[in-house]
mmCIF file of C-alpha atoms in Angstrom:
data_model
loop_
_atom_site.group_PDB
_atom_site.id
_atom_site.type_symbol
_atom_site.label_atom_id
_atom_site.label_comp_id
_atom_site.label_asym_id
_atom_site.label_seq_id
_atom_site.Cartn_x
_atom_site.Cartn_y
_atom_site.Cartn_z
ATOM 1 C CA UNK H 1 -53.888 2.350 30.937
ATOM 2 C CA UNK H 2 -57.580 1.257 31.971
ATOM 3 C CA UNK H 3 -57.559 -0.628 35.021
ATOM 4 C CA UNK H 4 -60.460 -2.456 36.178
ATOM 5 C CA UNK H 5 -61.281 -4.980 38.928
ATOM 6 C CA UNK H 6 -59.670 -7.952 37.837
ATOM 7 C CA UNK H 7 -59.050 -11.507 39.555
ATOM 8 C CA UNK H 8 -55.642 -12.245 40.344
ATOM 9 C CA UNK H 9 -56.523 -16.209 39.575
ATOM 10 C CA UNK H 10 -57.422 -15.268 35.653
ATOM 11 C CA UNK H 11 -54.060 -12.869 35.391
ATOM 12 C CA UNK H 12 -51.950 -16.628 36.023
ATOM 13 C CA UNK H 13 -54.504 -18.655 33.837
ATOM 14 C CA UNK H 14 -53.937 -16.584 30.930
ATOM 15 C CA UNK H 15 -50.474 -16.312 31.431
ATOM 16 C CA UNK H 16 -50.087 -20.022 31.899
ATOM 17 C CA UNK H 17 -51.366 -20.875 29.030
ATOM 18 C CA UNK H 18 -49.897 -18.560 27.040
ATOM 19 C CA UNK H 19 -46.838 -19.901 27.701
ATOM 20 C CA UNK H 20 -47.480 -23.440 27.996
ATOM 21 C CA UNK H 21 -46.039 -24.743 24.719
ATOM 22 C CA UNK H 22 -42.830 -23.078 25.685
ATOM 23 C CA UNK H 23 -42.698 -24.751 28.848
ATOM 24 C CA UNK H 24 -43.555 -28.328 27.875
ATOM 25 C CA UNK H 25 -40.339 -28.030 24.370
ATOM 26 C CA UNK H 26 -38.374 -27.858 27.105
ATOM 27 C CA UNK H 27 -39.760 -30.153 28.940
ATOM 28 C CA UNK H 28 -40.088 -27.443 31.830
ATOM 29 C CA UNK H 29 -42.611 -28.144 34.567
ATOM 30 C CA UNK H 30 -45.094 -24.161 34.517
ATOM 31 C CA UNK H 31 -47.603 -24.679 37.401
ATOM 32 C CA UNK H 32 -50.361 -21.073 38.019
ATOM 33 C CA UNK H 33 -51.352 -21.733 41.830
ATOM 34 C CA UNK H 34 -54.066 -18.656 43.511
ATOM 35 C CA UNK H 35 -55.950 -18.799 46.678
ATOM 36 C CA UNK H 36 -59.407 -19.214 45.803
ATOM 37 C CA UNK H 37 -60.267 -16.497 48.114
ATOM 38 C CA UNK H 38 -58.120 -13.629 46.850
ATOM 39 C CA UNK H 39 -59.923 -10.490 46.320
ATOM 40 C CA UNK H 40 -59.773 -8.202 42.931
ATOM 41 C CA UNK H 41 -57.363 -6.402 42.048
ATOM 42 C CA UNK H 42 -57.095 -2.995 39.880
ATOM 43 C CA UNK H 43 -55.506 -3.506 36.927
ATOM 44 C CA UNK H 44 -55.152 -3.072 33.268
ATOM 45 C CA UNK H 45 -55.138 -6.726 32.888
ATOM 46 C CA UNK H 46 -53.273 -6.349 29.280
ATOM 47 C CA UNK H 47 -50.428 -4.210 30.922
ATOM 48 C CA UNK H 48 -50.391 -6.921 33.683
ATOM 49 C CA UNK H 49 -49.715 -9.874 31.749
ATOM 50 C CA UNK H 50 -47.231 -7.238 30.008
ATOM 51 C CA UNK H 51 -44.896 -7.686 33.355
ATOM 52 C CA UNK H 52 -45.572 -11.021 34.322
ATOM 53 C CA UNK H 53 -45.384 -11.981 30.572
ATOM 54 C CA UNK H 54 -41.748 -10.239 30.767
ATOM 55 C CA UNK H 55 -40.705 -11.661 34.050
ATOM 56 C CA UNK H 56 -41.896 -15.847 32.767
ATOM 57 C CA UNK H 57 -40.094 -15.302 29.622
ATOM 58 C CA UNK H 58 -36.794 -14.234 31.883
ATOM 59 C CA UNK H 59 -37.371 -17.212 33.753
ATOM 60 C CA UNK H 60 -38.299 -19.618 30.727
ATOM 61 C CA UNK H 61 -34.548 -17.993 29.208
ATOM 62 C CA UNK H 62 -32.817 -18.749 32.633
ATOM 63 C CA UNK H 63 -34.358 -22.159 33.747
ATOM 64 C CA UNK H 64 -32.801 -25.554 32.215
ATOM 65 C CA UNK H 65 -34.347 -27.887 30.526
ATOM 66 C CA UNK H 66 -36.059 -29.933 32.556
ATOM 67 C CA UNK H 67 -36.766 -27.021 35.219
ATOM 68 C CA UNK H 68 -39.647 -25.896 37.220
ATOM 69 C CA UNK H 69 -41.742 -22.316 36.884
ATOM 70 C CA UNK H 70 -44.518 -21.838 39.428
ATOM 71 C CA UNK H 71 -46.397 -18.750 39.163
ATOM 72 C CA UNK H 72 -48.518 -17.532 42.255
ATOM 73 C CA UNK H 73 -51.210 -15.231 43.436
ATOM 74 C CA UNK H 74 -51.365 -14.785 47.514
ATOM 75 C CA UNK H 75 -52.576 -11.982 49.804
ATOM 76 C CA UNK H 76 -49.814 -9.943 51.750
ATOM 77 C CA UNK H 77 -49.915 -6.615 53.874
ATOM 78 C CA UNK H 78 -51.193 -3.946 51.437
ATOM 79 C CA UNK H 79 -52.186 -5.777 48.312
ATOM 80 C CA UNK H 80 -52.032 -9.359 46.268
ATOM 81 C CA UNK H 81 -48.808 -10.385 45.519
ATOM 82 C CA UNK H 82 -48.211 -12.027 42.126
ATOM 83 C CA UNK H 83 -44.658 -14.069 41.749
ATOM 84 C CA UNK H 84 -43.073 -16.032 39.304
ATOM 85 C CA UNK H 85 -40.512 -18.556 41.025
ATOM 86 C CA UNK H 86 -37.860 -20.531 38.590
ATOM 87 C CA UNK H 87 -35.221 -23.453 40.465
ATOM 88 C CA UNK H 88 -32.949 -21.923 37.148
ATOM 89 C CA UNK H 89 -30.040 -20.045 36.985
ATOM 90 C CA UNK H 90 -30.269 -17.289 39.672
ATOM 91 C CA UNK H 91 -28.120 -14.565 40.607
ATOM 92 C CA UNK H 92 -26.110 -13.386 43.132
ATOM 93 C CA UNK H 93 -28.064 -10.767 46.041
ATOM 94 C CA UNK H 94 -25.909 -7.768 44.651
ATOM 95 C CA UNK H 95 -27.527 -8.824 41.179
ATOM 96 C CA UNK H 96 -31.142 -9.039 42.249
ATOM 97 C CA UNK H 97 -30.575 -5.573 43.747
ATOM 98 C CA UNK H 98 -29.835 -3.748 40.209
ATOM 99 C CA UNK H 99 -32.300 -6.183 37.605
ATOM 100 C CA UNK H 100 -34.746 -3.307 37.117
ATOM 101 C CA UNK H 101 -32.145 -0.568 36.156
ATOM 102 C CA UNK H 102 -32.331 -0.025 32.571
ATOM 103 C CA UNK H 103 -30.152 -1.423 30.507
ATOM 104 C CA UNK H 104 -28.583 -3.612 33.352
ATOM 105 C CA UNK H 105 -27.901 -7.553 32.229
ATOM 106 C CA UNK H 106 -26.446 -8.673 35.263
ATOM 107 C CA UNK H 107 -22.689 -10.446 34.109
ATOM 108 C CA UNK H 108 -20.773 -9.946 30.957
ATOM 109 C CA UNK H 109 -21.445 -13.668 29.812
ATOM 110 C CA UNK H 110 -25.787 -12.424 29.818
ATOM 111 C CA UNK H 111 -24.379 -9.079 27.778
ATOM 112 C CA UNK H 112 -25.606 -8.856 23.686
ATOM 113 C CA UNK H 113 -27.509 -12.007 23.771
ATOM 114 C CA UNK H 114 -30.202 -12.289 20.853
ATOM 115 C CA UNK H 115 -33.228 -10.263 21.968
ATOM 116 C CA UNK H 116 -32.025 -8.482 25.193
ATOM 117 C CA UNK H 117 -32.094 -5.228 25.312
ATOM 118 C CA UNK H 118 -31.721 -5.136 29.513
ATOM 119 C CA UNK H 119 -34.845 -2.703 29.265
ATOM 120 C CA UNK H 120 -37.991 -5.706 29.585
ATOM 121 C CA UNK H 121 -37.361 -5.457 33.947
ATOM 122 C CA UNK H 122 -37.178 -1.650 33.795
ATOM 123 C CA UNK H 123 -40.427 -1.134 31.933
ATOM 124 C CA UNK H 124 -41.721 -4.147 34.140
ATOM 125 C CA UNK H 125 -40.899 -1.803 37.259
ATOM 126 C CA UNK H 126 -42.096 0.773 35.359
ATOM 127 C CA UNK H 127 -45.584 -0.314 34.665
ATOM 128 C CA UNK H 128 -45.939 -1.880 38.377
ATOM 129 C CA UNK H 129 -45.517 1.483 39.745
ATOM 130 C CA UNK H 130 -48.226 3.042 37.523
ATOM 131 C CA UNK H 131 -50.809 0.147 39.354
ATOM 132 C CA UNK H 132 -49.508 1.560 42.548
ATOM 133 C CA UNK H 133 -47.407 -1.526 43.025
ATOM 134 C CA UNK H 134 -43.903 -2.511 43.776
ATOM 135 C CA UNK H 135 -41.851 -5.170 42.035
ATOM 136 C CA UNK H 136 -39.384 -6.955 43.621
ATOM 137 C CA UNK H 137 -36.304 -9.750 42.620
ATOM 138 C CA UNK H 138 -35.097 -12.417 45.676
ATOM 139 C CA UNK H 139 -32.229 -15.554 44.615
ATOM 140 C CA UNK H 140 -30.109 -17.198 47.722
ATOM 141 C CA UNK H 141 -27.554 -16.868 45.088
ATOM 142 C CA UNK H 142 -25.778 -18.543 41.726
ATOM 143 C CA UNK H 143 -27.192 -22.079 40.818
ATOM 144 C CA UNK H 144 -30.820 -21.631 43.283
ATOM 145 C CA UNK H 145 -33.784 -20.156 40.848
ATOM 146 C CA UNK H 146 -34.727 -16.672 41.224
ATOM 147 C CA UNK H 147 -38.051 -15.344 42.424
ATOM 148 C CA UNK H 148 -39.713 -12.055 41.102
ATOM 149 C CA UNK H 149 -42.908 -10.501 42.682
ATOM 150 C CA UNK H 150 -45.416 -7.648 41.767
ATOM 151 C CA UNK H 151 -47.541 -6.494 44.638
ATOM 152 C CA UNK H 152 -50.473 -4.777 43.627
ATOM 153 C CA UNK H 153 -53.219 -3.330 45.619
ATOM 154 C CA UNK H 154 -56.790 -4.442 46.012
ATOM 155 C CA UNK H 155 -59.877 -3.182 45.198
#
């Protein structure tokens, strides 16, 4: 890794357009929103957009046509968190509690779909933790989006 002060704002631009043309086939709605104010965070910007890449392509896969994305940069206690937010499929709270276990897909009818391996959240966690960070997974359930957060800490 080679961290290096990095704004949180320029982590969701790059993501956002990287994913763009994805969003707008499906005619899904991919917003980047950061308080202007945030302050830098250490990263290795290239392993970063490794886990956010990973969790926007989870919720590109799990949002319908149609759907809403809106990644986020905002300052909590102890760092800047970073969040993608989807109004897809989301999962129930025993789910959300086992997503970053390795090899874990959730429900038989997500199992041996084309390019899952159920490793992409582990090595998400995986590579938060190396930053220091934490990683985190909320849905109020089946049918309500899913939210997934990386807190990181500042400079």
């Amino acid at each position: 890794m080679q961290p290096r002060p990095t704004p949180p704002p320029a982590l969701l631009e790059e993501l956002a357009g990287a994913y763009q043309y994805r969003a707008r086939q499906r005619n899904i709605a991919l917003t980047a929103e950061a308080a202007p104010d945030l302050p830098l965070v250490n990263v290795d910007p290239q392993r970063m957009e490794q886990v956010l890449g990973n969790l926007l392509s989870n919720a590109l896969r799990y949002t319908p046509d149609g759907g809403q994305i809106a990644l986020a940069a905002r300052r909590v206690v102890g760092g800047v968190e970073l969040s993608v937010r989807d109004n897809g499929a989301g999962m129930p709270p025993e789910v959300a509690s086992h997503v970053f276990e390795r090899f874990y897909q959730g429900d038989e009818s997500r199992q041996g779909q084309a390019g899952e391996s159920g490793l992409g959240l582990a090595i998400a966690k995986s590579i938060a933790e190396l930053h220091g960070g934490t990683i985190a997974a909320h849905s109020d359930g089946v049918g309500k989006g899913s939210v997934f957060a990386v807190t990181v800490p500042v400079v």
